[in-house]
Each structure stands twice: as structure tokens, then as C-alpha cells.
Amino acid sequence: MYHNHEATLLHDKVYALLGMSGISSDDLSKASLLPNYKVEWEELLQRLAKFLLCEKISVNTWSGKEIAVIKSKGCILGMISSVQNIISLDGRQGVDVIFKNISGQLGYREERSAHWTL
């Protein structure tokens, strides 16, 4: 969604999105995510992933790369069935999700799905 917006430094994307997120500066401070361009990119990306997901995850990053390998334990709740090709003017994109039939174990047979706009 924001992949085609340009930034001088990789840090700029993270700090801009956090600034627009409405997350309090107290919460960002506790997670060491207040703007600080002295922090290495790899460290910033690791802090961000742990803040957004969970402190217990393992995050591998590489210098100057906008990529991370995140390892954790979890449960698959469903799958993405389709993604809209059209991105709206505000950068949003529609995603259709089909949930795994967890409720089938309780006797329900109906397939559950949702449409999310991200």
C-alpha cells in the first residue's frame, strides 16, 4: 500500500507510519520506537516487529533491506482467498479471507469468511 511512496532513509517510512498511527508517544517510547536516526535499520525493524506482533518472536534482518524473517509459534486461522488488484486513492486494498473450520469440531458446518480493507 505504501510501497510506492519514496523516502530518503528507510527509517522515514517507519517513523512516518508510526506518526500517523495514533499510537501514543509513551507506548512508542517504551518500545524504543521514537524517531532516532542513530539506531541501525536492522535494529529498528526488529523493534517494530516485536512491538507490533510479540516480544517473544525471533526476527532476522539485513542491512539496508526492507525484509525480515519472523519466526514464532502460532495457529493458522484461515487463508487469503483473493486480493483486490485496485488500490484506493488512500492506499487501501481489499482482501478476502476464508477462516479455517475450527467451529466444525463443535458441529457447525458453515464456512466463515470475511472481507477486510487494509
PDB file of C-alpha atoms in Angstrom:
ATOM      1  CA  MET A   1       0.000   0.000   0.000  1.00  0.00           C
ATOM      2  CA  TYR A   2       2.749   2.443   0.908  1.00  0.00           C
ATOM      3  CA  HIS A   3       5.365   0.589  -1.096  1.00  0.00           C
ATOM      4  CA  ASN A   4       5.463   3.176  -3.857  1.00  0.00           C
ATOM      5  CA  HIS A   5       5.955   6.201  -1.579  1.00  0.00           C
ATOM      6  CA  GLU A   6       9.561   7.327  -1.592  1.00  0.00           C
ATOM      7  CA  ALA A   7      11.637   8.095   1.493  1.00  0.00           C
ATOM      8  CA  THR A   8      15.179   9.373   1.853  1.00  0.00           C
ATOM      9  CA  LEU A   9      16.043   6.822   4.536  1.00  0.00           C
ATOM     10  CA  LEU A  10      14.362   3.517   5.336  1.00  0.00           C
ATOM     11  CA  HIS A  11      13.756   4.884   8.848  1.00  0.00           C
ATOM     12  CA  ASP A  12      11.492   7.588   7.354  1.00  0.00           C
ATOM     13  CA  LYS A  13       8.813   5.068   6.336  1.00  0.00           C
ATOM     14  CA  VAL A  14       8.649   3.531   9.798  1.00  0.00           C
ATOM     15  CA  TYR A  15       8.576   6.834  11.677  1.00  0.00           C
ATOM     16  CA  ALA A  16       6.017   8.353   9.271  1.00  0.00           C
ATOM     17  CA  LEU A  17       3.633   5.409   9.596  1.00  0.00           C
ATOM     18  CA  LEU A  18       4.031   5.306  13.374  1.00  0.00           C
ATOM     19  CA  GLY A  19       3.325   9.047  13.478  1.00  0.00           C
ATOM     20  CA  MET A  20       0.078   8.553  11.526  1.00  0.00           C
ATOM     21  CA  SER A  21      -0.954   5.507  13.569  1.00  0.00           C
ATOM     22  CA  GLY A  22      -2.232   7.343  16.627  1.00  0.00           C
ATOM     23  CA  ILE A  23      -0.102   5.202  18.950  1.00  0.00           C
ATOM     24  CA  SER A  24       0.852   7.283  21.983  1.00  0.00           C
ATOM     25  CA  SER A  25       4.398   8.580  22.298  1.00  0.00           C
ATOM     26  CA  ASP A  26       4.554   6.893  25.724  1.00  0.00           C
ATOM     27  CA  ASP A  27       3.940   3.491  24.105  1.00  0.00           C
ATOM     28  CA  LEU A  28       6.450   4.245  21.348  1.00  0.00           C
ATOM     29  CA  SER A  29       8.992   5.358  23.937  1.00  0.00           C
ATOM     30  CA  LYS A  30       8.586   2.131  25.928  1.00  0.00           C
ATOM     31  CA  ALA A  31       9.226   0.153  22.728  1.00  0.00           C
ATOM     32  CA  SER A  32      12.208   2.387  21.813  1.00  0.00           C
ATOM     33  CA  LEU A  33      10.414   3.467  18.639  1.00  0.00           C
ATOM     34  CA  LEU A  34      10.593   7.245  18.958  1.00  0.00           C
ATOM     35  CA  PRO A  35      12.437   8.805  15.995  1.00  0.00           C
ATOM     36  CA  ASN A  36      16.161   8.193  16.399  1.00  0.00           C
ATOM     37  CA  TYR A  37      18.198   8.044  13.215  1.00  0.00           C
ATOM     38  CA  LYS A  38      21.258   6.797  15.101  1.00  0.00           C
ATOM     39  CA  VAL A  39      19.556   3.402  15.521  1.00  0.00           C
ATOM     40  CA  GLU A  40      20.675   0.945  12.838  1.00  0.00           C
ATOM     41  CA  TRP A  41      17.964  -0.015  10.332  1.00  0.00           C
ATOM     42  CA  GLU A  42      18.126  -3.710  11.271  1.00  0.00           C
ATOM     43  CA  GLU A  43      17.562  -2.866  14.954  1.00  0.00           C
ATOM     44  CA  LEU A  44      14.644  -0.541  14.152  1.00  0.00           C
ATOM     45  CA  LEU A  45      12.948  -3.205  12.031  1.00  0.00           C
ATOM     46  CA  GLN A  46      13.384  -5.789  14.808  1.00  0.00           C
ATOM     47  CA  ARG A  47      11.936  -3.406  17.429  1.00  0.00           C
ATOM     48  CA  LEU A  48       8.987  -2.608  15.169  1.00  0.00           C
ATOM     49  CA  ALA A  49       8.174  -6.276  14.502  1.00  0.00           C
ATOM     50  CA  LYS A  50       8.334  -7.138  18.196  1.00  0.00           C
ATOM     51  CA  PHE A  51       6.182  -4.117  19.098  1.00  0.00           C
ATOM     52  CA  LEU A  52       3.514  -4.981  16.533  1.00  0.00           C
ATOM     53  CA  LEU A  53       3.485  -8.760  16.976  1.00  0.00           C
ATOM     54  CA  CYS A  54       5.016 -10.050  20.207  1.00  0.00           C
ATOM     55  CA  GLU A  55       8.254  -9.712  22.160  1.00  0.00           C
ATOM     56  CA  LYS A  56       8.730 -13.490  22.028  1.00  0.00           C
ATOM     57  CA  ILE A  57       9.228 -13.653  18.254  1.00  0.00           C
ATOM     58  CA  SER A  58      12.602 -14.129  16.588  1.00  0.00           C
ATOM     59  CA  VAL A  59      13.397 -11.505  13.931  1.00  0.00           C
ATOM     60  CA  ASN A  60      16.265 -11.698  11.425  1.00  0.00           C
ATOM     61  CA  THR A  61      17.016  -8.586   9.353  1.00  0.00           C
ATOM     62  CA  TRP A  62      19.678  -7.439   6.890  1.00  0.00           C
ATOM     63  CA  SER A  63      21.436  -4.112   6.480  1.00  0.00           C
ATOM     64  CA  GLY A  64      19.667  -1.827   4.033  1.00  0.00           C
ATOM     65  CA  LYS A  65      16.985  -4.383   3.133  1.00  0.00           C
ATOM     66  CA  GLU A  66      13.249  -3.888   3.671  1.00  0.00           C
ATOM     67  CA  ILE A  67      12.788  -7.528   4.624  1.00  0.00           C
ATOM     68  CA  ALA A  68      12.640  -9.564   7.801  1.00  0.00           C
ATOM     69  CA  VAL A  69      12.292 -13.244   8.604  1.00  0.00           C
ATOM     70  CA  ILE A  70       9.978 -13.640  11.581  1.00  0.00           C
ATOM     71  CA  LYS A  71       9.804 -16.927  13.474  1.00  0.00           C
ATOM     72  CA  SER A  72       7.207 -17.761  16.091  1.00  0.00           C
ATOM     73  CA  LYS A  73       4.662 -20.345  17.116  1.00  0.00           C
ATOM     74  CA  GLY A  74       1.015 -19.935  16.300  1.00  0.00           C
ATOM     75  CA  CYS A  75      -2.149 -21.354  14.849  1.00  0.00           C
ATOM     76  CA  ILE A  76      -3.353 -20.912  11.278  1.00  0.00           C
ATOM     77  CA  LEU A  77      -6.813 -19.384  11.461  1.00  0.00           C
ATOM     78  CA  GLY A  78      -7.517 -19.188   7.752  1.00  0.00           C
ATOM     79  CA  MET A  79      -6.201 -18.221   4.347  1.00  0.00           C
ATOM     80  CA  ILE A  80      -6.280 -15.262   1.983  1.00  0.00           C
ATOM     81  CA  SER A  81      -8.579 -16.274  -0.875  1.00  0.00           C
ATOM     82  CA  SER A  82      -8.194 -13.151  -3.001  1.00  0.00           C
ATOM     83  CA  VAL A  83      -6.663  -9.686  -3.060  1.00  0.00           C
ATOM     84  CA  GLN A  84      -8.200  -6.798  -4.996  1.00  0.00           C
ATOM     85  CA  ASN A  85      -5.987  -5.520  -7.804  1.00  0.00           C
ATOM     86  CA  ILE A  86      -7.218  -1.966  -7.362  1.00  0.00           C
ATOM     87  CA  ILE A  87      -5.687   0.125  -4.591  1.00  0.00           C
ATOM     88  CA  SER A  88      -7.870   3.057  -3.490  1.00  0.00           C
ATOM     89  CA  LEU A  89      -6.699   6.672  -3.505  1.00  0.00           C
ATOM     90  CA  ASP A  90      -5.987   6.478   0.226  1.00  0.00           C
ATOM     91  CA  GLY A  91      -3.762   3.420  -0.285  1.00  0.00           C
ATOM     92  CA  ARG A  92      -6.254   0.810   0.940  1.00  0.00           C
ATOM     93  CA  GLN A  93      -6.674  -2.610  -0.611  1.00  0.00           C
ATOM     94  CA  GLY A  94      -9.359  -5.267  -0.167  1.00  0.00           C
ATOM     95  CA  VAL A  95      -8.554  -8.798   0.977  1.00  0.00           C
ATOM     96  CA  ASP A  96     -10.931 -11.768   1.202  1.00  0.00           C
ATOM     97  CA  VAL A  97     -10.275 -14.280   3.977  1.00  0.00           C
ATOM     98  CA  ILE A  98     -11.665 -17.799   4.441  1.00  0.00           C
ATOM     99  CA  PHE A  99     -11.358 -18.961   8.019  1.00  0.00           C
ATOM    100  CA  LYS A 100     -10.290 -22.466   8.914  1.00  0.00           C
ATOM    101  CA  ASN A 101     -13.281 -24.506  10.083  1.00  0.00           C
ATOM    102  CA  ILE A 102     -12.406 -24.579  13.768  1.00  0.00           C
ATOM    103  CA  SER A 103     -16.090 -24.409  14.685  1.00  0.00           C
ATOM    104  CA  GLY A 104     -16.699 -27.626  12.680  1.00  0.00           C
ATOM    105  CA  GLN A 105     -15.397 -29.520  15.666  1.00  0.00           C
ATOM    106  CA  LEU A 106     -18.432 -28.228  17.558  1.00  0.00           C
ATOM    107  CA  GLY A 107     -20.883 -29.441  14.921  1.00  0.00           C
ATOM    108  CA  TYR A 108     -21.116 -26.258  12.811  1.00  0.00           C
ATOM    109  CA  ARG A 109     -20.678 -26.871   9.084  1.00  0.00           C
ATOM    110  CA  GLU A 110     -20.978 -23.317   7.757  1.00  0.00           C
ATOM    111  CA  GLU A 111     -17.857 -21.854   6.125  1.00  0.00           C
ATOM    112  CA  ARG A 112     -16.888 -18.492   7.582  1.00  0.00           C
ATOM    113  CA  SER A 113     -15.304 -15.733   5.563  1.00  0.00           C
ATOM    114  CA  ALA A 114     -14.675 -12.009   5.740  1.00  0.00           C
ATOM    115  CA  HIS A 115     -13.659  -9.095   3.557  1.00  0.00           C
ATOM    116  CA  TRP A 116     -11.028  -6.841   5.081  1.00  0.00           C
ATOM    117  CA  THR A 117      -9.911  -3.464   3.797  1.00  0.00           C
ATOM    118  CA  LEU A 118      -6.324  -2.813   4.781  1.00  0.00           C
TER     119      LEU A 118
END
